[in-house]
PDB file of C-alpha atoms and ligand atoms in Angstrom:
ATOM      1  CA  UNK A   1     -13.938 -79.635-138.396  1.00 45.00           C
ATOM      2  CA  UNK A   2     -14.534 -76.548-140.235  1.00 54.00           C
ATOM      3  CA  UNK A   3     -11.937 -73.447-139.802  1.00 75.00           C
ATOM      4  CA  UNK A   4     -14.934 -70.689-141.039  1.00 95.00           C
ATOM      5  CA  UNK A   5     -16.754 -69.394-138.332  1.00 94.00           C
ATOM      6  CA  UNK A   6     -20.171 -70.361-138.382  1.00 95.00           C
ATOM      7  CA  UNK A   7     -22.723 -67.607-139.449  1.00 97.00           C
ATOM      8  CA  UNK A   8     -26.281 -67.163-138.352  1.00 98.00           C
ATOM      9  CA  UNK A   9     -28.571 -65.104-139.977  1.00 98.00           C
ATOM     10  CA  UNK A  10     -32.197 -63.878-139.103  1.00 98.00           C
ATOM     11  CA  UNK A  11     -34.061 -63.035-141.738  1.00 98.00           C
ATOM     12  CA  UNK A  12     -36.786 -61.135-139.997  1.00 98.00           C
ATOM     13  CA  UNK A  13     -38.201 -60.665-144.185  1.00 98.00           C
ATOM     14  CA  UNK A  14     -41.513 -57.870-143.806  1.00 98.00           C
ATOM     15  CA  UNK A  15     -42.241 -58.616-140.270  1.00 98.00           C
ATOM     16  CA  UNK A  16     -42.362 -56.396-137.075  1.00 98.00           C
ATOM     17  CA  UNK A  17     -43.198 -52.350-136.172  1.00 98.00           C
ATOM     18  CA  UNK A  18     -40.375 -50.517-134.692  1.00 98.00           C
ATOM     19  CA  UNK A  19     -42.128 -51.406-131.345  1.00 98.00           C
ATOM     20  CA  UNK A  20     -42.379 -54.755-132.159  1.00 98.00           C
ATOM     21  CA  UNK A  21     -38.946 -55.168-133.638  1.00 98.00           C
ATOM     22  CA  UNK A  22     -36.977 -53.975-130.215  1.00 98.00           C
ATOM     23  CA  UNK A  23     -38.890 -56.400-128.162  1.00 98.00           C
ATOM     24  CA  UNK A  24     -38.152 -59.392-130.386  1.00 98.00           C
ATOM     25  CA  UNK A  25     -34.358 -58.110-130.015  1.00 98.00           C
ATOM     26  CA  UNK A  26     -34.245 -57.679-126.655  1.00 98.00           C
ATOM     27  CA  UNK A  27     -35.847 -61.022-125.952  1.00 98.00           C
ATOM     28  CA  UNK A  28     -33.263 -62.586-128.459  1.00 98.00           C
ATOM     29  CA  UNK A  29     -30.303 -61.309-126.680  1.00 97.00           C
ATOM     30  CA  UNK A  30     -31.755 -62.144-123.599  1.00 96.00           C
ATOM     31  CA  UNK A  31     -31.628 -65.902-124.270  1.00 96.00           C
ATOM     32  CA  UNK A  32     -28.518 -65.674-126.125  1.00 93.00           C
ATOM     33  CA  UNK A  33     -25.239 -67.098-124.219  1.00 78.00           C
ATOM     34  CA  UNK A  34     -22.778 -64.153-124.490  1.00 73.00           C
ATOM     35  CA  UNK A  35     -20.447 -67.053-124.970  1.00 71.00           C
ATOM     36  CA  UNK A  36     -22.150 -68.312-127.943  1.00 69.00           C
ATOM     37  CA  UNK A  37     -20.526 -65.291-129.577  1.00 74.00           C
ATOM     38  CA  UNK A  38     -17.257 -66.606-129.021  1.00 74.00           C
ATOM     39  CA  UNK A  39     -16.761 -69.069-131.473  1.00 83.00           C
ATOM     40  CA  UNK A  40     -19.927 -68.273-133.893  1.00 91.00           C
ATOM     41  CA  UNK A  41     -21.699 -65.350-135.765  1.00 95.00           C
ATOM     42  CA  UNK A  42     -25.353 -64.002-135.244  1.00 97.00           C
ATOM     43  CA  UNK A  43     -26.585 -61.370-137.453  1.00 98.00           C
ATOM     44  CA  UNK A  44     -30.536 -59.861-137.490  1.00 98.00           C
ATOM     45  CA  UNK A  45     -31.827 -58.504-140.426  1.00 98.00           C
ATOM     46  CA  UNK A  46     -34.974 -56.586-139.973  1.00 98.00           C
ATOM     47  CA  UNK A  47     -36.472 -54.065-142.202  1.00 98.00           C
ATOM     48  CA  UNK A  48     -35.383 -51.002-142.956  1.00 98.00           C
ATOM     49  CA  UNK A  49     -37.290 -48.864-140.721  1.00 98.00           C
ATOM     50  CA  UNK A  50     -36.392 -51.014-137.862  1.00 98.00           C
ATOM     51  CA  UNK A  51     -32.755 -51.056-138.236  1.00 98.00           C
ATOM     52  CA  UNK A  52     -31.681 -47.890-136.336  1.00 98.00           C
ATOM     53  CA  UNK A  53     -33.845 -49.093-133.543  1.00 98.00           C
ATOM     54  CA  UNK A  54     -32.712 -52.697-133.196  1.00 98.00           C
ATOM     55  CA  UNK A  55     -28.627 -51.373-133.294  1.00 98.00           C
ATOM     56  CA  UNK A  56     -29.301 -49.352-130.299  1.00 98.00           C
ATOM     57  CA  UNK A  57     -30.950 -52.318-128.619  1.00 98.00           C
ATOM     58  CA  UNK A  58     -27.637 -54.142-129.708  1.00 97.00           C
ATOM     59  CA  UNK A  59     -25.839 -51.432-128.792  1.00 96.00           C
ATOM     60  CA  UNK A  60     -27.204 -51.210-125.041  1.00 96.00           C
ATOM     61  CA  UNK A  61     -26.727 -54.890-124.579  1.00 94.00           C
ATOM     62  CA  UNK A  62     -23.162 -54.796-125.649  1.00 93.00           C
ATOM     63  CA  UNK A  63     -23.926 -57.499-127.640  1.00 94.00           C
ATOM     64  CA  UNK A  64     -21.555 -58.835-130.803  1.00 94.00           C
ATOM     65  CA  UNK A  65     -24.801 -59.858-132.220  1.00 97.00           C
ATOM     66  CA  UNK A  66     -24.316 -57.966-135.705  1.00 97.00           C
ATOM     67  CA  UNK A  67     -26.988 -55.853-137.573  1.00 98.00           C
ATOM     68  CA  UNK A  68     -28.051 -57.227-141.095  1.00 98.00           C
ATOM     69  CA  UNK A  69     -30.197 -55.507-144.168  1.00 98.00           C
ATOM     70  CA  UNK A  70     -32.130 -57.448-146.421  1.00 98.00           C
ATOM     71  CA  UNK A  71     -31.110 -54.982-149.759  1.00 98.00           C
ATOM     72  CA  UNK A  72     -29.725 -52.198-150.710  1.00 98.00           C
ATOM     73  CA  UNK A  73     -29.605 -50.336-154.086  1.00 98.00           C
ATOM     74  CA  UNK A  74     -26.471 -50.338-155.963  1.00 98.00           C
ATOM     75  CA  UNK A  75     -26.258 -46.390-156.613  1.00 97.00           C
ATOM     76  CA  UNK A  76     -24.736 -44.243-153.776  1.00 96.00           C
ATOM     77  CA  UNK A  77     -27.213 -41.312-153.658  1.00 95.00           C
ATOM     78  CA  UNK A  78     -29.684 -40.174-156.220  1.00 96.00           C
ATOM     79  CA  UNK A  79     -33.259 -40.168-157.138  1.00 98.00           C
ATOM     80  CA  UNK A  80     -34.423 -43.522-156.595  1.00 97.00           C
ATOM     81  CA  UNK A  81     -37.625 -43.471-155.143  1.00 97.00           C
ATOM     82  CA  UNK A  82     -37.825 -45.606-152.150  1.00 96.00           C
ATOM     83  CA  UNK A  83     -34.412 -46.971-152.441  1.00 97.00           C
ATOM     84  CA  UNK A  84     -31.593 -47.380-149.824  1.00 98.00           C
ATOM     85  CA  UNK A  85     -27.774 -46.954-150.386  1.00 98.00           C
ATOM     86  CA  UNK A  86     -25.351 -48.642-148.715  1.00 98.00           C
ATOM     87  CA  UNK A  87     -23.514 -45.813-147.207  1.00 98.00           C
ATOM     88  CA  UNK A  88     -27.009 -45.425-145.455  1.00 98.00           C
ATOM     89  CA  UNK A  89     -26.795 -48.912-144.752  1.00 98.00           C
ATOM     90  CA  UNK A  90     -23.155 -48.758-143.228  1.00 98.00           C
ATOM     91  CA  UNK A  91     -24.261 -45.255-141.067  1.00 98.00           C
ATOM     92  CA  UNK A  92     -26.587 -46.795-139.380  1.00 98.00           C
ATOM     93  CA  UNK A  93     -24.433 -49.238-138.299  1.00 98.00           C
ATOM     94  CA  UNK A  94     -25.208 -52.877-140.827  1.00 98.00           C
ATOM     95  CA  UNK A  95     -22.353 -55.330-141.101  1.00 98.00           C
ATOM     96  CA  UNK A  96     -24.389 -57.577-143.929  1.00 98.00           C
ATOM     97  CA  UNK A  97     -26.920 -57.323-146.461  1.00 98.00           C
ATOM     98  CA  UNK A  98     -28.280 -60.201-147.846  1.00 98.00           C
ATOM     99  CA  UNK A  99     -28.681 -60.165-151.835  1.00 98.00           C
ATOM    100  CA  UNK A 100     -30.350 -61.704-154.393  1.00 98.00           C
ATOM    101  CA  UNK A 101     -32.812 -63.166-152.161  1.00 98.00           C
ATOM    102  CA  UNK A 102     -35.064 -65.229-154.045  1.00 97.00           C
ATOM    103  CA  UNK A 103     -38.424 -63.325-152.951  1.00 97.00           C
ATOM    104  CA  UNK A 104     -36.809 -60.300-154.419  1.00 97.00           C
ATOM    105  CA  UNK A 105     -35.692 -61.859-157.490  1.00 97.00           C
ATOM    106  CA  UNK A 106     -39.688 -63.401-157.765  1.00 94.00           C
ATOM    107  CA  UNK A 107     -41.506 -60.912-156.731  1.00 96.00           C
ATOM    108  CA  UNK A 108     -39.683 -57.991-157.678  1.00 95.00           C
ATOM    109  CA  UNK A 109     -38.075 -59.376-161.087  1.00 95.00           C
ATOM    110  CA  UNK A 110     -34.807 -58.655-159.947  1.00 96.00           C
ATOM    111  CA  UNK A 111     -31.690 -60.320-162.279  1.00 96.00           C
ATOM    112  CA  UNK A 112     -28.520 -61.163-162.185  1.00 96.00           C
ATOM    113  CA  UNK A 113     -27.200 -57.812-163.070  1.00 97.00           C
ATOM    114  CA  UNK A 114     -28.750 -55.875-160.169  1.00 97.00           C
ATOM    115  CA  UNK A 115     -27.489 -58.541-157.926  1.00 98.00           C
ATOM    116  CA  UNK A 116     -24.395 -58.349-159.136  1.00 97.00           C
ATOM    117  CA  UNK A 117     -24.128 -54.200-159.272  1.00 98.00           C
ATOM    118  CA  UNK A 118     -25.767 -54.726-155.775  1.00 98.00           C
ATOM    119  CA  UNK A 119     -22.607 -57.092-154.434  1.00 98.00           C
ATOM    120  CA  UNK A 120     -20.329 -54.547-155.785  1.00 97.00           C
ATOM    121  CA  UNK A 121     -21.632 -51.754-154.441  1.00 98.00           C
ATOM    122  CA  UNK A 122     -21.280 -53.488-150.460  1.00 98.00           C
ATOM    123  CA  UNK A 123     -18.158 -54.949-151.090  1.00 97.00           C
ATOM    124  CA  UNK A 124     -16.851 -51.032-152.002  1.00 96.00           C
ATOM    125  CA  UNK A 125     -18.560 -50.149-149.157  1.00 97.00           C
ATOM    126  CA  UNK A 126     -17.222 -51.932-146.642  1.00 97.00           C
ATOM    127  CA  UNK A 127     -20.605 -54.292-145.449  1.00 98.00           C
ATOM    128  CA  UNK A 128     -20.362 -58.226-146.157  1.00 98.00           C
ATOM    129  CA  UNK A 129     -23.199 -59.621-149.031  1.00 98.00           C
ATOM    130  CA  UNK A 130     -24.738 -62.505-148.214  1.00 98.00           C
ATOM    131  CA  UNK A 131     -25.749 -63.645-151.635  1.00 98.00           C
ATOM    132  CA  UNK A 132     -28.580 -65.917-151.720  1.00 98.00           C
ATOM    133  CA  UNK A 133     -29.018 -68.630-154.985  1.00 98.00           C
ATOM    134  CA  UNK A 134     -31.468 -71.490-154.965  1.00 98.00           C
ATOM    135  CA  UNK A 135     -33.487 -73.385-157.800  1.00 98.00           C
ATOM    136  CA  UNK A 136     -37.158 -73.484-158.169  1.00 97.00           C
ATOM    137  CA  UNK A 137     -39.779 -76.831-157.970  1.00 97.00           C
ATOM    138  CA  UNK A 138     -39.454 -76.620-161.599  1.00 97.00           C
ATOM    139  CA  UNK A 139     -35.683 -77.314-161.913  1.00 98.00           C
ATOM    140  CA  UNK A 140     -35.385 -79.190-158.736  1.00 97.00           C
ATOM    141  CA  UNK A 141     -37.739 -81.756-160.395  1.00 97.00           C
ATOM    142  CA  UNK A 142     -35.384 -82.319-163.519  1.00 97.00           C
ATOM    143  CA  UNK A 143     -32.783 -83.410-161.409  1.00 96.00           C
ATOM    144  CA  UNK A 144     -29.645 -82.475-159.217  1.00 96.00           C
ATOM    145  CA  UNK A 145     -27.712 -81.904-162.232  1.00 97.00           C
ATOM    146  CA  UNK A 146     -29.745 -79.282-163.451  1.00 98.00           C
ATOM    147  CA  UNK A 147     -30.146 -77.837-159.996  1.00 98.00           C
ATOM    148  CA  UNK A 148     -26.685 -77.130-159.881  1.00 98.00           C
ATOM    149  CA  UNK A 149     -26.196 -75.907-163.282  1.00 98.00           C
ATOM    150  CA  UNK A 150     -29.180 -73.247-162.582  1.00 98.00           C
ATOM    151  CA  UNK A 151     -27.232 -72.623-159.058  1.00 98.00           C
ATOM    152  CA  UNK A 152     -23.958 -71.922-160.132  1.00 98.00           C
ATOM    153  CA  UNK A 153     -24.903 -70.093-163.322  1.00 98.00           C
ATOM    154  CA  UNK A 154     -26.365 -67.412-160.401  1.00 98.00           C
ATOM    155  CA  UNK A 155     -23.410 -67.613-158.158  1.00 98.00           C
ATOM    156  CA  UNK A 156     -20.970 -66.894-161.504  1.00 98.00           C
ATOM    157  CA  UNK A 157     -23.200 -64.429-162.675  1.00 97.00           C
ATOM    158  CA  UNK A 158     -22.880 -62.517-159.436  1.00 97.00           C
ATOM    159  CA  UNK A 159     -19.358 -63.146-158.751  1.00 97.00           C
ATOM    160  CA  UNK A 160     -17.714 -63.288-162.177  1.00 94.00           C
ATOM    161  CA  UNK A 161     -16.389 -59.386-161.401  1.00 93.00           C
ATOM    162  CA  UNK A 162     -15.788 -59.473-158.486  1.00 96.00           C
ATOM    163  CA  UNK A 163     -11.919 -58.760-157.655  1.00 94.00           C
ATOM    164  CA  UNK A 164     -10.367 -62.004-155.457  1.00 95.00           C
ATOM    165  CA  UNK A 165      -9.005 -59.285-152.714  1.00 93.00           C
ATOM    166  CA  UNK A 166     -12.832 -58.221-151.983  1.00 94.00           C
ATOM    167  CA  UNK A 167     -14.229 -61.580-152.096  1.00 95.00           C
ATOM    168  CA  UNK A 168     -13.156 -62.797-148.690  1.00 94.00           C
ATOM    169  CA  UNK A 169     -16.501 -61.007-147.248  1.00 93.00           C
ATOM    170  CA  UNK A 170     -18.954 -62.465-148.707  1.00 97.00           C
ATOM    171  CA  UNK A 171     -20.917 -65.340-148.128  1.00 98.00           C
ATOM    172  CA  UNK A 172     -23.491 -67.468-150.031  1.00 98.00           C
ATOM    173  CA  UNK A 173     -26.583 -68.640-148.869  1.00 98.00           C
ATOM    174  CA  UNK A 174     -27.634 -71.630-150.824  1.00 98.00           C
ATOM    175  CA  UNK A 175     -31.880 -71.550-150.512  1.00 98.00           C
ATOM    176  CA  UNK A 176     -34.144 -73.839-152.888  1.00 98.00           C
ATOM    177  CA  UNK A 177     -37.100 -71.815-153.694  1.00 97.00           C
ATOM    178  CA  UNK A 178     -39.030 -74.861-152.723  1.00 97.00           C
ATOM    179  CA  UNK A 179     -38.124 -75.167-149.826  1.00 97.00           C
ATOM    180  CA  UNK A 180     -38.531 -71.595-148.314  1.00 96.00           C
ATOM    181  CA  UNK A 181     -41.474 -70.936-145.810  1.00 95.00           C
ATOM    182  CA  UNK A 182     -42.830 -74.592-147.069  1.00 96.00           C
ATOM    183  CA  UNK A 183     -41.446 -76.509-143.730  1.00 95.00           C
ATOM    184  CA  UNK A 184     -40.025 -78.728-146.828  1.00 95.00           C
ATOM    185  CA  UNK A 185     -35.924 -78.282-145.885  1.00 96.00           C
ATOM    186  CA  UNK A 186     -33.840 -79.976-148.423  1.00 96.00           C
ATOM    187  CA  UNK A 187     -31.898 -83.039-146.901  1.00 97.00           C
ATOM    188  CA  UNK A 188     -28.740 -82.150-145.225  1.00 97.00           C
ATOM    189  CA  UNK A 189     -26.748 -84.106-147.627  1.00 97.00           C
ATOM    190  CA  UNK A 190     -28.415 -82.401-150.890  1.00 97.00           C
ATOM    191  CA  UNK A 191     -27.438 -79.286-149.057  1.00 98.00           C
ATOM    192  CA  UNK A 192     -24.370 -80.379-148.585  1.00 98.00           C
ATOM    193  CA  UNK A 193     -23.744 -81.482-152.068  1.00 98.00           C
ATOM    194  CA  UNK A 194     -24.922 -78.160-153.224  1.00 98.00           C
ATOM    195  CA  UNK A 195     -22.383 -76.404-150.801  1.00 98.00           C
ATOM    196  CA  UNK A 196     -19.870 -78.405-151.911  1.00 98.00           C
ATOM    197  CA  UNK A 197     -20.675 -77.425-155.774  1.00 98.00           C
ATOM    198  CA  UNK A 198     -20.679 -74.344-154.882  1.00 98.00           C
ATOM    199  CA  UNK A 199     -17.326 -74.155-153.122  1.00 98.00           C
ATOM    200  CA  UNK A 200     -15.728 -75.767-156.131  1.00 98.00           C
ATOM    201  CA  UNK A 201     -17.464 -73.262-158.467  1.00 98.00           C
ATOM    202  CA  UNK A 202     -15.772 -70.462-155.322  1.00 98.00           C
ATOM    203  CA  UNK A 203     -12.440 -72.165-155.916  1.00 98.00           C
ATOM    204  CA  UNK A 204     -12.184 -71.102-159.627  1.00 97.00           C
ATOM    205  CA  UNK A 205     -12.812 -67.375-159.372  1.00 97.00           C
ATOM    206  CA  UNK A 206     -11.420 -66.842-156.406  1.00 97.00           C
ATOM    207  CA  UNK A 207      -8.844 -69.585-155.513  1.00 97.00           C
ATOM    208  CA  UNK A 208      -7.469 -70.562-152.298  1.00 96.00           C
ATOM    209  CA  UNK A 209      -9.710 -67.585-150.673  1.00 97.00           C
ATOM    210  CA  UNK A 210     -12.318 -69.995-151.040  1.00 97.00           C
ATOM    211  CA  UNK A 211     -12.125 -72.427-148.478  1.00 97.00           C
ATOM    212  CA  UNK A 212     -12.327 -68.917-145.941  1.00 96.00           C
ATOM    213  CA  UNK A 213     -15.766 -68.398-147.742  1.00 98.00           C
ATOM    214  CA  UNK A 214     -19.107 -68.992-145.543  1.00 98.00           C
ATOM    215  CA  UNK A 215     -21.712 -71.196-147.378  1.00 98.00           C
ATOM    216  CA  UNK A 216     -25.192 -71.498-145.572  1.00 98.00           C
ATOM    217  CA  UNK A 217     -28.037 -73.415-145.872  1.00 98.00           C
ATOM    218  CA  UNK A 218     -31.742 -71.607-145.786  1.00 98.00           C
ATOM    219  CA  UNK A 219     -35.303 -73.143-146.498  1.00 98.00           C
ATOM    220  CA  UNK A 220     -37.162 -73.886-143.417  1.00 97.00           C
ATOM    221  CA  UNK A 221     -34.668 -74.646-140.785  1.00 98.00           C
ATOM    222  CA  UNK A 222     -36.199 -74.955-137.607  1.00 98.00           C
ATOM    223  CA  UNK A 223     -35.458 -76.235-133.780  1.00 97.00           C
ATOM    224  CA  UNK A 224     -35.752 -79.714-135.353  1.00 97.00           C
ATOM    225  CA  UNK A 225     -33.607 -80.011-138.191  1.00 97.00           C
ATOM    226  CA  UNK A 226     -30.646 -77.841-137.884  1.00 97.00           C
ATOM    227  CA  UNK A 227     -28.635 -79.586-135.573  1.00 96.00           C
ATOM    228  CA  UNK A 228     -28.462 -82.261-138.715  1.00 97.00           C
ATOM    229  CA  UNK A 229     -26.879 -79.118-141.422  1.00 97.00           C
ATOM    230  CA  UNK A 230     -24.705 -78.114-139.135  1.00 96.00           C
ATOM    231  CA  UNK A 231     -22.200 -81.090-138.656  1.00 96.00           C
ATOM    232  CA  UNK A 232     -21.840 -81.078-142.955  1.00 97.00           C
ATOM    233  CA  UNK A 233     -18.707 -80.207-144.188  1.00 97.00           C
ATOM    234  CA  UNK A 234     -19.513 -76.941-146.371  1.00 98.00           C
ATOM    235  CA  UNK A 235     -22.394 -75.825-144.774  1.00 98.00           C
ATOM    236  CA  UNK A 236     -20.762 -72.838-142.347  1.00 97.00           C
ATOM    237  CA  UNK A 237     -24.370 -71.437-141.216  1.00 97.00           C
ATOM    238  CA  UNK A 238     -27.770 -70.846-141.664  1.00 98.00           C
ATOM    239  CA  UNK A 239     -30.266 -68.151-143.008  1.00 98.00           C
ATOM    240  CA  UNK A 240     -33.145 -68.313-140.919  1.00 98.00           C
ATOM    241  CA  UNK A 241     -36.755 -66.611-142.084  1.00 98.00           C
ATOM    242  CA  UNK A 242     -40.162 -67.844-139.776  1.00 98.00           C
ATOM    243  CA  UNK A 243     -38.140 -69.570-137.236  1.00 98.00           C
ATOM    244  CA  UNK A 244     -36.067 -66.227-136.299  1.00 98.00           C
ATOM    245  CA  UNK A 245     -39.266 -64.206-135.783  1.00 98.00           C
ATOM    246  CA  UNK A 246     -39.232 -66.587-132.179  1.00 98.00           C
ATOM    247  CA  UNK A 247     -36.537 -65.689-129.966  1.00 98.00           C
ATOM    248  CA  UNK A 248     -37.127 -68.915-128.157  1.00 98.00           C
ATOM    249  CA  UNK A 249     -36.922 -70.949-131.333  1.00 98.00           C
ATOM    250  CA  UNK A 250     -34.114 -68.809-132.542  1.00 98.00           C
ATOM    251  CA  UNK A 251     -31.656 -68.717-129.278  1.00 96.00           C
ATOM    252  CA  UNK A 252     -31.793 -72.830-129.385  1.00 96.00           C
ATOM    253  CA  UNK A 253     -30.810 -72.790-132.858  1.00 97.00           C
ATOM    254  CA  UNK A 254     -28.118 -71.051-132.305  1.00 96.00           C
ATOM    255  CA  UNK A 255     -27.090 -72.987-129.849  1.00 94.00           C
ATOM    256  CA  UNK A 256     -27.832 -76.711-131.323  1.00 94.00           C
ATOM    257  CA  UNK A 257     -25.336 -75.219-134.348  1.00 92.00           C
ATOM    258  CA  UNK A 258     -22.732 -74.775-132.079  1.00 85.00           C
ATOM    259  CA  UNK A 259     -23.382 -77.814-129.835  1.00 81.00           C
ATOM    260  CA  UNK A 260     -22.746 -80.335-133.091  1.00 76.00           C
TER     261      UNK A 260
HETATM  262  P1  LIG B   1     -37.710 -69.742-144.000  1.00 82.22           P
HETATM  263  O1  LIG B   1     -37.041 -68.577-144.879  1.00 82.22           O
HETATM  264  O2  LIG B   1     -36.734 -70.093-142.909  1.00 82.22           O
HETATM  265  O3  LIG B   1     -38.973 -69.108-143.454  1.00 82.22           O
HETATM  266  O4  LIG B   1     -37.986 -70.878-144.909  1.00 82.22           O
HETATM  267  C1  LIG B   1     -35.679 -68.595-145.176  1.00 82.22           C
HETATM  268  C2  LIG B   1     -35.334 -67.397-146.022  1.00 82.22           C
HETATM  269  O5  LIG B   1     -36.106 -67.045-146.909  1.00 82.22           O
HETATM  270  O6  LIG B   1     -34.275 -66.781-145.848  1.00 82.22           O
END
């Protein structure tokens, strides 16, 4: 049995209007078991604009449901066109930011370095990264060797700075590129494999602090496969993307992750 507490995450990615975004997290906490809380983790990450929004939903509810972003810019205040800061980020009341996300690093040719500025930056400020890493087709296809090499090359080029008394916030989301909004999930045991790579790789930069850290599994999890992640040994959650955007779908997740 695992001593982390599990962590769900929504990623809600560039879905829902303010308007929109309240009712999906109202419905969501109304099929939530305020018990489920207890022993497990749920954070939503909608956009930006929706974020004030959603927290005073949470807020109302009294719910420990946390509030997620989905990035942040490393600087604290400036002209950045566009850009959010994570002070902004903690004001408003976000727990988490994910990081490094893989449609970011695609689409909007972010590197290692601004991940890694970008993990710094929350980890200052007080608000838990989750920092996403995950191989494309390309490299999945030469083999799980060189899956994990191009995985834990991201994960040390992220965390390679960062200081051991920090690093007990964070957690890694391990998400093949292939597998994300495909309804293609990697098997539960190459996800666990990866995890368990990745915890090693965990081990040597940040030691015993390690086994405290949260690794998740994202790629098209759905109603129907994640009660099979969630009994593996290093998988501690899941990062959730089309699935989440159903609070009926979503709610049952949660609960099949606690139920194995
Ligand atoms: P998916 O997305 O669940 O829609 O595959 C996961 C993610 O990108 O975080």
């Amino acid at each position: 049995m695992s001593k982390r507490t599990p962590l769900i995450v929504a990623n809600w990615k560039m879905n829902k209007t303010t308007v929109e975004a309240v009712l999906l997290m109202q419905d969501i906490l109304n099929r939530l078991n305020p018990g489920e809380m207890d022993s497990h983790e749920v954070v939503v990450c909608p956009p930006f604009i929706d974020l004030k929004q959603v927290a005073t939903v949470i807020e109302y509810d009294r719910s420990e449901v946390r509030l997620g972003a989905q990035d942040v810019h490393w600087r604290p205040d400036g002209a950045y066109t566009g850009a959010i800061s994570v002070r902004m980020l903690a004001a408003v009341g976000c727990r988490f930011c994910i990081v490094g996300h893989s449609e970011r690093r695609q689409m909007f040719r972010e590197g290692d370095q601004e991940v890694a500025w970008k993990l710094e930056a929350l980890l200052d400020g007080g608000i838990a990264p989750i920092l996403c890493v995950g191989e494309p087709a390309e490299v999945r296809e030469r083999g799980r060797r060189a899956a994990e090499d191009f995985v834990l090359q991201q994960v040390k080029a992220a965390l390679s700075t960062v200081d051991t008394a920090l690093a007990a916030k964070l957690a890694v989301a391990y998400e093949p590129i292939w597998s994300i909004g495909t309804g293609a999930a990697a098997t539960p045991e190459d996800a666990q494999r990866m995890a368990a790579a990745i915890r090693d790789c965990l081990r040597q930069l940040f030691g015993d602090v390690a086994e405290r850290l949260r690794i998740l599994y994202g790629g098209s999890l759905n109603v129907g496969n994640v009660a099979m992640f969630a009994p593996q040994p290093d998988l501690d959650g899941g990062l959730i993307g089309g699935a989440s955007l159903d609070a009926q779908a979503f709610s049952q997740m949660v609960q099949l992750w606690r139920d194995q």
